[in-house]
Amino acid sequence: MSGTTVLREKWPVLGRHEQAAVWLQIWTDLGRAPRTIDAYARGLAEYLVMCEREDVDPVTAGRAHIALYVRELMSRPHRRGVNVVAIDSGSGLANATIQQRLVPVRLFYDFLMEEGLRESNPVGRGRYTPGRRRGGQQHGLVPRLTKLPWISSEQQWLGIHQVAREEPVRNRVMLALAYDGALRREADFRSLAQPGALAPEIGLLASMS
């Protein structure tokens, strides 16, 4: 039983779209990793299901249909429960997950363009254009978001102190070293041998004692 046959059994919608099956077969013949093929098949199958539901031919679908698919991804409940919300996407699916779902769709349309079945890719991709304002960077269909580091509030930090007071001395020392290391991560560790180098840690240990 071939790999694409297994994929069509897993996602029957793939068997109803000839070009999708051909595209996946090409990736399989090129020796791509099974997990990669499986992820591409899943992402494309979800898009094709949306096209069937909206009565749209995926070969001729436009940017408006891709936007509809993105809106569906952004409003889809998280697989671990409807109460789980990803901060970076404002929805149940994280921004990185939405980006992953669009990769096979974009590659599928690249294939259709190479086969002469389309003139453009409705998904598009970010690109750099010299001379444009703001560095010439043009974002893709869905901008990539970067999570900022979490910074505790004063109340949260006091709560950490309260919990640390109940820990053994060893754990409090490790917390103090980690705290100082995060603040001075570029400092030379050899400075720990200098007099007074552990003063911040000693103060932190005193506050937790």
N, C-alpha and C. Protein backbone atom coordinates (compact mmCIF):
# COMPACT_ATOMS: atom_id res chain seq x y z
N MET A 1 0.85 -1.19 0.00
CA MET A 1 0.00 0.00 0.00
C MET A 1 0.89 1.25 0.00
N SER A 2 0.70 2.15 -0.97
CA SER A 2 1.54 3.34 -1.10
C SER A 2 1.22 4.35 -0.01
N GLY A 3 2.19 5.29 0.16
CA GLY A 3 1.99 6.30 1.18
C GLY A 3 0.80 7.20 0.92
N THR A 4 0.61 7.58 -0.35
CA THR A 4 -0.53 8.45 -0.67
C THR A 4 -1.86 7.74 -0.49
N THR A 5 -1.87 6.41 -0.69
CA THR A 5 -3.10 5.66 -0.46
C THR A 5 -3.48 5.71 1.01
N VAL A 6 -2.48 5.57 1.87
CA VAL A 6 -2.72 5.65 3.31
C VAL A 6 -3.24 7.04 3.67
N LEU A 7 -2.65 8.07 3.07
CA LEU A 7 -3.08 9.43 3.37
C LEU A 7 -4.51 9.67 2.91
N ARG A 8 -4.87 9.12 1.75
CA ARG A 8 -6.24 9.30 1.25
C ARG A 8 -7.25 8.56 2.15
N GLU A 9 -6.81 7.45 2.73
CA GLU A 9 -7.70 6.75 3.67
C GLU A 9 -7.85 7.54 4.96
N LYS A 10 -6.78 8.21 5.36
CA LYS A 10 -6.81 9.00 6.59
C LYS A 10 -7.59 10.29 6.39
N TRP A 11 -7.42 10.91 5.22
CA TRP A 11 -8.14 12.14 4.88
C TRP A 11 -8.78 11.95 3.51
N PRO A 12 -9.98 11.42 3.47
CA PRO A 12 -10.65 11.10 2.20
C PRO A 12 -10.76 12.28 1.24
N VAL A 13 -10.76 13.50 1.76
CA VAL A 13 -10.90 14.66 0.89
C VAL A 13 -9.75 14.74 -0.11
N LEU A 14 -8.58 14.21 0.24
CA LEU A 14 -7.45 14.24 -0.68
C LEU A 14 -7.71 13.43 -1.93
N GLY A 15 -8.47 12.35 -1.80
CA GLY A 15 -8.78 11.51 -2.96
C GLY A 15 -9.77 12.15 -3.90
N ARG A 16 -10.46 13.19 -3.46
CA ARG A 16 -11.44 13.87 -4.31
C ARG A 16 -10.84 15.02 -5.08
N HIS A 17 -9.54 15.28 -4.89
CA HIS A 17 -8.88 16.38 -5.59
C HIS A 17 -7.60 15.84 -6.22
N GLU A 18 -7.63 15.65 -7.51
CA GLU A 18 -6.54 14.99 -8.23
C GLU A 18 -5.21 15.70 -8.05
N GLN A 19 -5.21 17.02 -8.19
CA GLN A 19 -3.95 17.76 -8.10
C GLN A 19 -3.33 17.67 -6.72
N ALA A 20 -4.16 17.60 -5.69
CA ALA A 20 -3.63 17.46 -4.34
C ALA A 20 -2.94 16.11 -4.17
N ALA A 21 -3.55 15.06 -4.70
CA ALA A 21 -2.96 13.73 -4.62
C ALA A 21 -1.64 13.67 -5.39
N VAL A 22 -1.61 14.30 -6.56
CA VAL A 22 -0.39 14.33 -7.38
C VAL A 22 0.73 15.06 -6.64
N TRP A 23 0.38 16.20 -6.04
CA TRP A 23 1.39 16.99 -5.32
C TRP A 23 1.99 16.21 -4.16
N LEU A 24 1.15 15.53 -3.39
CA LEU A 24 1.65 14.74 -2.27
C LEU A 24 2.49 13.56 -2.75
N GLN A 25 2.10 12.98 -3.88
CA GLN A 25 2.87 11.86 -4.42
C GLN A 25 4.27 12.32 -4.83
N ILE A 26 4.37 13.51 -5.38
CA ILE A 26 5.68 14.05 -5.77
C ILE A 26 6.57 14.21 -4.55
N TRP A 27 6.00 14.78 -3.47
CA TRP A 27 6.79 14.94 -2.25
C TRP A 27 7.22 13.59 -1.69
N THR A 28 6.35 12.60 -1.78
CA THR A 28 6.68 11.25 -1.31
C THR A 28 7.80 10.65 -2.15
N ASP A 29 7.71 10.80 -3.48
CA ASP A 29 8.73 10.26 -4.37
C ASP A 29 10.08 10.95 -4.19
N LEU A 30 10.06 12.19 -3.74
CA LEU A 30 11.30 12.91 -3.51
C LEU A 30 11.98 12.50 -2.21
N GLY A 31 11.33 11.60 -1.47
CA GLY A 31 11.95 11.06 -0.27
C GLY A 31 11.81 11.92 0.97
N ARG A 32 10.78 12.76 1.00
CA ARG A 32 10.58 13.57 2.19
C ARG A 32 10.19 12.68 3.37
N ALA A 33 10.49 13.14 4.57
CA ALA A 33 10.23 12.37 5.78
C ALA A 33 8.73 12.09 5.91
N PRO A 34 8.36 10.89 6.35
CA PRO A 34 6.93 10.56 6.51
C PRO A 34 6.17 11.56 7.38
N ARG A 35 6.80 12.04 8.43
CA ARG A 35 6.11 13.01 9.29
C ARG A 35 5.86 14.32 8.55
N THR A 36 6.79 14.70 7.69
CA THR A 36 6.59 15.92 6.90
C THR A 36 5.43 15.74 5.93
N ILE A 37 5.39 14.60 5.26
CA ILE A 37 4.29 14.32 4.32
C ILE A 37 2.97 14.29 5.07
N ASP A 38 2.96 13.67 6.24
CA ASP A 38 1.73 13.58 7.03
C ASP A 38 1.24 14.97 7.44
N ALA A 39 2.18 15.84 7.85
CA ALA A 39 1.80 17.20 8.25
C ALA A 39 1.28 17.99 7.07
N TYR A 40 1.92 17.84 5.90
CA TYR A 40 1.45 18.53 4.70
C TYR A 40 0.06 18.03 4.30
N ALA A 41 -0.13 16.73 4.37
CA ALA A 41 -1.43 16.16 4.01
C ALA A 41 -2.53 16.66 4.93
N ARG A 42 -2.24 16.72 6.19
CA ARG A 42 -3.24 17.20 7.15
C ARG A 42 -3.60 18.66 6.89
N GLY A 43 -2.57 19.50 6.72
CA GLY A 43 -2.82 20.92 6.48
C GLY A 43 -3.59 21.16 5.21
N LEU A 44 -3.22 20.47 4.14
CA LEU A 44 -3.92 20.65 2.88
C LEU A 44 -5.33 20.10 2.94
N ALA A 45 -5.52 18.97 3.63
CA ALA A 45 -6.85 18.38 3.76
C ALA A 45 -7.80 19.32 4.47
N GLU A 46 -7.34 19.99 5.51
CA GLU A 46 -8.19 20.94 6.22
C GLU A 46 -8.62 22.08 5.31
N TYR A 47 -7.70 22.54 4.47
CA TYR A 47 -8.03 23.61 3.53
C TYR A 47 -9.02 23.13 2.47
N LEU A 48 -8.83 21.92 1.97
CA LEU A 48 -9.73 21.39 0.95
C LEU A 48 -11.13 21.17 1.49
N VAL A 49 -11.23 20.78 2.76
CA VAL A 49 -12.55 20.63 3.38
C VAL A 49 -13.27 21.97 3.41
N MET A 50 -12.53 23.03 3.73
CA MET A 50 -13.11 24.36 3.73
C MET A 50 -13.58 24.75 2.33
N CYS A 51 -12.78 24.42 1.31
CA CYS A 51 -13.16 24.73 -0.07
C CYS A 51 -14.44 24.00 -0.47
N GLU A 52 -14.56 22.74 -0.10
CA GLU A 52 -15.77 21.99 -0.41
C GLU A 52 -16.98 22.58 0.30
N ARG A 53 -16.79 22.96 1.53
CA ARG A 53 -17.90 23.53 2.30
C ARG A 53 -18.38 24.86 1.68
N GLU A 54 -17.43 25.63 1.15
CA GLU A 54 -17.78 26.91 0.54
C GLU A 54 -18.06 26.80 -0.95
N ASP A 55 -18.04 25.55 -1.48
CA ASP A 55 -18.29 25.30 -2.90
C ASP A 55 -17.31 26.08 -3.78
N VAL A 56 -16.02 25.97 -3.43
CA VAL A 56 -14.96 26.67 -4.15
C VAL A 56 -13.99 25.65 -4.73
N ASP A 57 -13.63 25.83 -5.99
CA ASP A 57 -12.61 24.98 -6.60
C ASP A 57 -11.26 25.43 -6.09
N PRO A 58 -10.52 24.60 -5.36
CA PRO A 58 -9.23 25.03 -4.81
C PRO A 58 -8.22 25.46 -5.87
N VAL A 59 -8.35 24.92 -7.08
CA VAL A 59 -7.41 25.27 -8.14
C VAL A 59 -7.57 26.73 -8.55
N THR A 60 -8.78 27.24 -8.49
CA THR A 60 -9.04 28.62 -8.90
C THR A 60 -9.34 29.55 -7.73
N ALA A 61 -9.19 29.08 -6.51
CA ALA A 61 -9.49 29.90 -5.33
C ALA A 61 -8.60 31.13 -5.30
N GLY A 62 -9.14 32.21 -4.74
CA GLY A 62 -8.40 33.46 -4.67
C GLY A 62 -7.98 33.81 -3.25
N ARG A 63 -7.43 35.00 -3.13
CA ARG A 63 -6.94 35.46 -1.83
C ARG A 63 -8.07 35.59 -0.81
N ALA A 64 -9.27 35.92 -1.28
CA ALA A 64 -10.40 36.04 -0.36
C ALA A 64 -10.72 34.70 0.30
N HIS A 65 -10.54 33.61 -0.45
CA HIS A 65 -10.82 32.29 0.11
C HIS A 65 -9.73 31.89 1.10
N ILE A 66 -8.49 32.29 0.83
CA ILE A 66 -7.41 32.04 1.78
C ILE A 66 -7.67 32.81 3.07
N ALA A 67 -8.14 34.05 2.93
CA ALA A 67 -8.45 34.85 4.12
C ALA A 67 -9.57 34.21 4.93
N LEU A 68 -10.53 33.61 4.24
CA LEU A 68 -11.61 32.91 4.93
C LEU A 68 -11.07 31.73 5.72
N TYR A 69 -10.13 31.02 5.13
CA TYR A 69 -9.51 29.88 5.80
C TYR A 69 -8.72 30.34 7.03
N VAL A 70 -8.00 31.45 6.89
CA VAL A 70 -7.25 31.99 8.02
C VAL A 70 -8.19 32.39 9.14
N ARG A 71 -9.31 33.03 8.79
CA ARG A 71 -10.29 33.41 9.82
C ARG A 71 -10.82 32.18 10.54
N GLU A 72 -11.01 31.09 9.80
CA GLU A 72 -11.48 29.85 10.43
C GLU A 72 -10.43 29.31 11.39
N LEU A 73 -9.16 29.36 11.00
CA LEU A 73 -8.08 28.90 11.88
C LEU A 73 -7.99 29.75 13.14
N MET A 74 -8.20 31.05 12.98
CA MET A 74 -8.07 31.97 14.11
C MET A 74 -9.23 31.86 15.09
N SER A 75 -10.34 31.28 14.64
CA SER A 75 -11.49 31.14 15.52
C SER A 75 -11.71 29.70 15.96
N ARG A 76 -10.82 28.81 15.55
CA ARG A 76 -10.97 27.39 15.89
C ARG A 76 -10.63 27.15 17.35
N PRO A 77 -11.46 26.41 18.09
CA PRO A 77 -11.16 26.11 19.49
C PRO A 77 -9.87 25.30 19.61
N HIS A 78 -9.18 25.49 20.71
CA HIS A 78 -7.96 24.74 20.98
C HIS A 78 -8.31 23.28 21.19
N ARG A 79 -7.43 22.38 20.73
CA ARG A 79 -7.70 20.95 20.83
C ARG A 79 -7.75 20.47 22.27
N ARG A 80 -7.19 21.22 23.20
CA ARG A 80 -7.21 20.83 24.61
C ARG A 80 -8.42 21.38 25.34
N GLY A 81 -9.26 22.11 24.62
CA GLY A 81 -10.46 22.62 25.27
C GLY A 81 -10.76 24.03 24.83
N VAL A 82 -12.04 24.38 24.81
CA VAL A 82 -12.43 25.70 24.32
C VAL A 82 -12.00 26.80 25.27
N ASN A 83 -11.65 26.48 26.50
CA ASN A 83 -11.23 27.50 27.45
C ASN A 83 -9.76 27.85 27.34
N VAL A 84 -9.01 27.10 26.52
CA VAL A 84 -7.59 27.37 26.34
C VAL A 84 -7.43 28.37 25.21
N VAL A 85 -6.83 29.50 25.51
CA VAL A 85 -6.66 30.56 24.52
C VAL A 85 -5.20 30.90 24.41
N ALA A 86 -4.68 30.99 23.18
CA ALA A 86 -3.29 31.35 22.97
C ALA A 86 -3.16 32.87 22.97
N ILE A 87 -2.25 33.40 23.78
CA ILE A 87 -2.12 34.84 23.92
C ILE A 87 -1.67 35.47 22.61
N ASP A 88 -0.74 34.81 21.88
CA ASP A 88 -0.16 35.46 20.72
C ASP A 88 -1.09 35.51 19.52
N SER A 89 -2.12 34.73 19.46
CA SER A 89 -3.02 34.76 18.31
C SER A 89 -4.37 35.35 18.64
N GLY A 90 -4.68 35.45 19.93
CA GLY A 90 -5.99 35.93 20.32
C GLY A 90 -7.07 34.92 20.03
N SER A 91 -6.71 33.66 19.89
CA SER A 91 -7.67 32.62 19.53
C SER A 91 -7.21 31.30 20.09
N GLY A 92 -7.90 30.22 19.69
CA GLY A 92 -7.55 28.91 20.17
C GLY A 92 -6.28 28.36 19.57
N LEU A 93 -5.89 28.81 18.35
CA LEU A 93 -4.67 28.34 17.71
C LEU A 93 -3.59 29.41 17.81
N ALA A 94 -2.39 28.98 18.18
CA ALA A 94 -1.29 29.93 18.29
C ALA A 94 -0.87 30.42 16.92
N ASN A 95 -0.19 31.56 16.90
CA ASN A 95 0.27 32.14 15.64
C ASN A 95 1.16 31.18 14.87
N ALA A 96 2.07 30.50 15.60
CA ALA A 96 2.98 29.55 14.94
C ALA A 96 2.21 28.39 14.31
N THR A 97 1.13 27.94 14.96
CA THR A 97 0.32 26.85 14.42
C THR A 97 -0.39 27.29 13.14
N ILE A 98 -0.91 28.51 13.14
CA ILE A 98 -1.55 29.03 11.93
C ILE A 98 -0.55 29.12 10.78
N GLN A 99 0.67 29.56 11.09
CA GLN A 99 1.71 29.61 10.06
C GLN A 99 1.97 28.22 9.49
N GLN A 100 2.02 27.22 10.35
CA GLN A 100 2.26 25.84 9.89
C GLN A 100 1.14 25.33 9.01
N ARG A 101 -0.10 25.70 9.34
CA ARG A 101 -1.24 25.26 8.53
C ARG A 101 -1.19 25.86 7.13
N LEU A 102 -0.61 27.06 7.01
CA LEU A 102 -0.58 27.73 5.71
C LEU A 102 0.57 27.25 4.82
N VAL A 103 1.59 26.64 5.42
CA VAL A 103 2.75 26.20 4.63
C VAL A 103 2.35 25.22 3.51
N PRO A 104 1.64 24.11 3.81
CA PRO A 104 1.28 23.19 2.71
C PRO A 104 0.36 23.83 1.69
N VAL A 105 -0.49 24.74 2.11
CA VAL A 105 -1.39 25.41 1.16
C VAL A 105 -0.57 26.27 0.20
N ARG A 106 0.39 27.00 0.75
CA ARG A 106 1.25 27.83 -0.10
C ARG A 106 2.08 26.97 -1.06
N LEU A 107 2.63 25.88 -0.57
CA LEU A 107 3.43 25.00 -1.42
C LEU A 107 2.57 24.34 -2.49
N PHE A 108 1.33 24.01 -2.16
CA PHE A 108 0.42 23.42 -3.14
C PHE A 108 0.16 24.38 -4.29
N TYR A 109 -0.01 25.65 -3.97
CA TYR A 109 -0.24 26.64 -5.03
C TYR A 109 1.03 26.94 -5.81
N ASP A 110 2.19 26.81 -5.16
CA ASP A 110 3.45 26.90 -5.91
C ASP A 110 3.50 25.80 -6.97
N PHE A 111 3.07 24.60 -6.59
CA PHE A 111 3.03 23.48 -7.52
C PHE A 111 2.07 23.75 -8.68
N LEU A 112 0.90 24.28 -8.37
CA LEU A 112 -0.07 24.58 -9.43
C LEU A 112 0.48 25.62 -10.39
N MET A 113 1.24 26.59 -9.89
CA MET A 113 1.85 27.59 -10.76
C MET A 113 2.90 26.95 -11.67
N GLU A 114 3.70 26.05 -11.10
CA GLU A 114 4.72 25.37 -11.91
C GLU A 114 4.10 24.49 -12.98
N GLU A 115 2.92 23.97 -12.71
CA GLU A 115 2.23 23.13 -13.69
C GLU A 115 1.43 23.96 -14.70
N GLY A 116 1.47 25.26 -14.56
CA GLY A 116 0.76 26.13 -15.49
C GLY A 116 -0.73 26.21 -15.25
N LEU A 117 -1.18 25.80 -14.07
CA LEU A 117 -2.61 25.82 -13.77
C LEU A 117 -3.04 27.12 -13.09
N ARG A 118 -2.08 27.90 -12.65
CA ARG A 118 -2.35 29.20 -12.04
C ARG A 118 -1.24 30.17 -12.42
N GLU A 119 -1.58 31.47 -12.34
CA GLU A 119 -0.59 32.49 -12.63
C GLU A 119 0.01 33.09 -11.36
N SER A 120 -0.68 32.94 -10.23
CA SER A 120 -0.20 33.53 -8.99
C SER A 120 -0.56 32.63 -7.81
N ASN A 121 0.12 32.91 -6.69
CA ASN A 121 -0.12 32.17 -5.47
C ASN A 121 -0.97 33.04 -4.54
N PRO A 122 -2.20 32.63 -4.20
CA PRO A 122 -3.05 33.46 -3.36
C PRO A 122 -2.58 33.57 -1.91
N VAL A 123 -1.71 32.66 -1.49
CA VAL A 123 -1.21 32.72 -0.11
C VAL A 123 -0.13 33.79 0.00
N GLY A 124 0.79 33.80 -0.95
CA GLY A 124 1.86 34.78 -0.92
C GLY A 124 2.85 34.48 0.18
N ARG A 125 3.86 35.31 0.28
CA ARG A 125 4.89 35.15 1.31
C ARG A 125 5.55 36.49 1.53
N GLY A 126 6.17 36.64 2.70
CA GLY A 126 6.89 37.88 2.99
C GLY A 126 8.08 38.03 2.06
N ARG A 127 8.42 39.26 1.74
CA ARG A 127 9.55 39.50 0.84
C ARG A 127 10.20 40.83 1.17
N TYR A 128 11.45 40.98 0.74
CA TYR A 128 12.19 42.21 0.97
C TYR A 128 12.31 42.97 -0.34
N THR A 129 11.89 44.22 -0.34
CA THR A 129 11.95 45.05 -1.54
C THR A 129 12.83 46.26 -1.25
N PRO A 130 14.02 46.37 -1.86
CA PRO A 130 14.91 47.51 -1.60
C PRO A 130 14.21 48.82 -1.95
N GLY A 131 14.44 49.83 -1.12
CA GLY A 131 13.88 51.14 -1.40
C GLY A 131 12.56 51.41 -0.74
N ARG A 132 11.91 50.35 -0.21
CA ARG A 132 10.63 50.55 0.46
C ARG A 132 10.86 51.13 1.85
N ARG A 133 9.87 51.81 2.35
CA ARG A 133 9.97 52.37 3.70
C ARG A 133 9.96 51.25 4.73
N ARG A 134 10.43 51.57 5.93
CA ARG A 134 10.49 50.61 7.03
C ARG A 134 11.35 49.40 6.67
N GLY A 135 12.45 49.68 5.97
CA GLY A 135 13.40 48.61 5.68
C GLY A 135 13.02 47.75 4.50
N GLY A 136 11.91 48.04 3.83
CA GLY A 136 11.54 47.28 2.65
C GLY A 136 10.96 45.92 2.95
N GLN A 137 10.59 45.65 4.20
CA GLN A 137 10.06 44.34 4.56
C GLN A 137 8.55 44.31 4.35
N GLN A 138 8.09 43.37 3.52
CA GLN A 138 6.66 43.19 3.30
C GLN A 138 6.22 41.90 3.96
N HIS A 139 5.26 42.00 4.88
CA HIS A 139 4.83 40.84 5.65
C HIS A 139 4.00 39.90 4.79
N GLY A 140 3.97 38.63 5.19
CA GLY A 140 3.14 37.66 4.53
C GLY A 140 1.68 37.84 4.90
N LEU A 141 0.87 36.86 4.52
CA LEU A 141 -0.57 36.95 4.76
C LEU A 141 -0.88 37.06 6.25
N VAL A 142 -0.19 36.28 7.06
CA VAL A 142 -0.35 36.34 8.51
C VAL A 142 0.98 36.74 9.11
N PRO A 143 1.08 37.89 9.78
CA PRO A 143 2.36 38.32 10.34
C PRO A 143 2.84 37.36 11.41
N ARG A 144 4.15 37.17 11.46
CA ARG A 144 4.73 36.32 12.50
C ARG A 144 4.89 37.13 13.77
N LEU A 145 4.39 36.58 14.87
CA LEU A 145 4.46 37.26 16.15
C LEU A 145 5.54 36.62 17.00
N THR A 146 6.28 37.45 17.73
CA THR A 146 7.33 36.97 18.61
C THR A 146 6.91 37.24 20.05
N LYS A 147 6.90 36.19 20.85
CA LYS A 147 6.51 36.34 22.24
C LYS A 147 7.57 37.11 23.02
N LEU A 148 7.13 38.07 23.80
CA LEU A 148 8.03 38.79 24.68
C LEU A 148 8.25 37.98 25.96
N PRO A 149 9.41 38.14 26.58
CA PRO A 149 9.66 37.37 27.81
C PRO A 149 8.68 37.77 28.91
N TRP A 150 8.31 36.81 29.74
CA TRP A 150 7.39 37.07 30.84
C TRP A 150 8.13 37.77 31.96
N ILE A 151 7.56 38.85 32.44
CA ILE A 151 8.14 39.60 33.56
C ILE A 151 7.11 39.61 34.68
N SER A 152 7.53 39.12 35.83
CA SER A 152 6.59 39.03 36.95
C SER A 152 6.31 40.41 37.53
N SER A 153 5.11 40.55 38.06
CA SER A 153 4.74 41.77 38.77
C SER A 153 5.34 41.73 40.18
N GLU A 154 5.27 42.85 40.87
CA GLU A 154 5.81 42.89 42.23
C GLU A 154 5.09 41.90 43.13
N GLN A 155 3.76 41.79 42.96
CA GLN A 155 2.99 40.86 43.77
C GLN A 155 3.39 39.41 43.48
N GLN A 156 3.61 39.09 42.21
CA GLN A 156 4.02 37.74 41.84
C GLN A 156 5.41 37.42 42.40
N TRP A 157 6.31 38.43 42.36
CA TRP A 157 7.66 38.20 42.87
C TRP A 157 7.63 37.98 44.38
N LEU A 158 6.78 38.72 45.08
CA LEU A 158 6.64 38.50 46.52
C LEU A 158 6.08 37.11 46.81
N GLY A 159 5.20 36.63 45.92
CA GLY A 159 4.69 35.28 46.08
C GLY A 159 5.77 34.23 45.91
N ILE A 160 6.69 34.48 44.98
CA ILE A 160 7.82 33.57 44.79
C ILE A 160 8.68 33.55 46.06
N HIS A 161 8.90 34.71 46.63
CA HIS A 161 9.66 34.78 47.88
C HIS A 161 8.98 33.96 48.97
N GLN A 162 7.67 34.09 49.06
CA GLN A 162 6.94 33.39 50.10
C GLN A 162 7.08 31.88 49.97
N VAL A 163 6.99 31.39 48.73
CA VAL A 163 7.13 29.96 48.49
C VAL A 163 8.57 29.52 48.77
N ALA A 164 9.55 30.36 48.36
CA ALA A 164 10.96 30.00 48.53
C ALA A 164 11.34 29.89 49.99
N ARG A 165 10.66 30.63 50.87
CA ARG A 165 10.99 30.56 52.31
C ARG A 165 10.80 29.16 52.87
N GLU A 166 9.92 28.38 52.25
CA GLU A 166 9.64 27.03 52.73
C GLU A 166 10.57 25.99 52.12
N GLU A 167 11.45 26.42 51.21
CA GLU A 167 12.34 25.49 50.53
C GLU A 167 13.64 25.30 51.31
N PRO A 168 14.34 24.17 51.08
CA PRO A 168 15.65 23.97 51.72
C PRO A 168 16.64 25.04 51.28
N VAL A 169 17.72 25.18 52.05
CA VAL A 169 18.73 26.18 51.75
C VAL A 169 19.29 25.99 50.34
N ARG A 170 19.51 24.74 49.95
CA ARG A 170 20.07 24.47 48.62
C ARG A 170 19.20 25.07 47.53
N ASN A 171 17.89 24.87 47.63
CA ASN A 171 16.98 25.39 46.60
C ASN A 171 16.96 26.92 46.59
N ARG A 172 17.06 27.53 47.79
CA ARG A 172 17.08 28.98 47.85
C ARG A 172 18.35 29.54 47.23
N VAL A 173 19.47 28.85 47.45
CA VAL A 173 20.73 29.28 46.83
C VAL A 173 20.63 29.20 45.31
N MET A 174 20.06 28.11 44.80
CA MET A 174 19.92 27.94 43.35
C MET A 174 19.01 29.02 42.76
N LEU A 175 17.94 29.35 43.49
CA LEU A 175 17.05 30.41 43.02
C LEU A 175 17.76 31.75 42.99
N ALA A 176 18.55 32.01 44.02
CA ALA A 176 19.28 33.27 44.07
C ALA A 176 20.30 33.38 42.94
N LEU A 177 21.01 32.30 42.67
CA LEU A 177 21.98 32.30 41.58
C LEU A 177 21.28 32.46 40.22
N ALA A 178 20.15 31.78 40.06
CA ALA A 178 19.41 31.91 38.80
C ALA A 178 18.89 33.32 38.62
N TYR A 179 18.43 33.93 39.70
CA TYR A 179 17.92 35.30 39.63
C TYR A 179 19.03 36.26 39.22
N ASP A 180 20.19 36.13 39.85
CA ASP A 180 21.29 37.02 39.52
C ASP A 180 21.81 36.75 38.12
N GLY A 181 21.83 35.47 37.73
CA GLY A 181 22.31 35.14 36.39
C GLY A 181 21.42 35.70 35.30
N ALA A 182 20.11 35.75 35.56
CA ALA A 182 19.20 36.31 34.57
C ALA A 182 19.40 37.80 34.40
N LEU A 183 19.78 38.48 35.50
CA LEU A 183 20.00 39.92 35.43
C LEU A 183 21.36 40.26 34.84
N ARG A 184 22.31 39.36 35.03
CA ARG A 184 23.67 39.64 34.54
C ARG A 184 24.17 38.46 33.71
N ARG A 185 23.37 38.07 32.71
CA ARG A 185 23.71 36.87 31.95
C ARG A 185 24.96 37.05 31.10
N GLU A 186 25.35 38.29 30.83
CA GLU A 186 26.54 38.52 30.02
C GLU A 186 27.77 38.74 30.89
N ALA A 187 27.59 38.69 32.21
CA ALA A 187 28.72 38.90 33.11
C ALA A 187 29.65 37.70 33.08
N ASP A 188 30.92 37.94 33.36
CA ASP A 188 31.92 36.88 33.39
C ASP A 188 31.75 36.08 34.68
N PHE A 189 31.59 34.74 34.55
CA PHE A 189 31.39 33.92 35.73
C PHE A 189 32.61 33.96 36.66
N ARG A 190 33.76 34.36 36.12
CA ARG A 190 34.93 34.43 36.98
C ARG A 190 34.78 35.52 38.04
N SER A 191 33.85 36.46 37.79
CA SER A 191 33.65 37.54 38.76
C SER A 191 33.05 37.02 40.05
N LEU A 192 32.52 35.79 40.03
CA LEU A 192 31.96 35.21 41.26
C LEU A 192 33.02 35.03 42.33
N ALA A 193 34.29 34.97 41.90
CA ALA A 193 35.37 34.79 42.87
C ALA A 193 35.79 36.11 43.52
N GLN A 194 35.28 37.23 43.01
CA GLN A 194 35.67 38.52 43.55
C GLN A 194 34.88 38.83 44.83
N PRO A 195 35.48 39.60 45.73
CA PRO A 195 34.78 39.95 46.97
C PRO A 195 33.50 40.74 46.69
N GLY A 196 32.44 40.36 47.34
CA GLY A 196 31.17 41.05 47.19
C GLY A 196 30.37 40.63 45.98
N ALA A 197 30.88 39.66 45.20
CA ALA A 197 30.18 39.26 43.99
C ALA A 197 28.83 38.63 44.30
N LEU A 198 28.73 37.97 45.45
CA LEU A 198 27.50 37.30 45.80
C LEU A 198 26.59 38.16 46.69
N ALA A 199 26.88 39.46 46.77
CA ALA A 199 26.08 40.33 47.63
C ALA A 199 24.60 40.32 47.25
N PRO A 200 24.23 40.42 45.95
CA PRO A 200 22.79 40.38 45.61
C PRO A 200 22.14 39.08 46.03
N GLU A 201 22.87 37.95 45.86
CA GLU A 201 22.32 36.67 46.23
C GLU A 201 22.14 36.56 47.75
N ILE A 202 23.11 37.11 48.49
CA ILE A 202 23.01 37.05 49.94
C ILE A 202 21.80 37.86 50.41
N GLY A 203 21.59 39.03 49.78
CA GLY A 203 20.43 39.83 50.13
C GLY A 203 19.14 39.12 49.82
N LEU A 204 19.10 38.42 48.68
CA LEU A 204 17.90 37.68 48.30
C LEU A 204 17.66 36.54 49.26
N LEU A 205 18.73 35.85 49.66
CA LEU A 205 18.57 34.75 50.60
C LEU A 205 18.07 35.26 51.95
N ALA A 206 18.55 36.45 52.32
CA ALA A 206 18.12 37.02 53.60
C ALA A 206 16.63 37.36 53.56
N SER A 207 16.16 37.84 52.41
CA SER A 207 14.75 38.20 52.30
C SER A 207 13.85 36.97 52.31
N MET A 208 14.41 35.79 51.96
CA MET A 208 13.62 34.57 51.93
C MET A 208 13.76 33.76 53.21
N SER A 209 14.60 34.23 54.12
CA SER A 209 14.85 33.46 55.35
C SER A 209 13.87 33.88 56.45
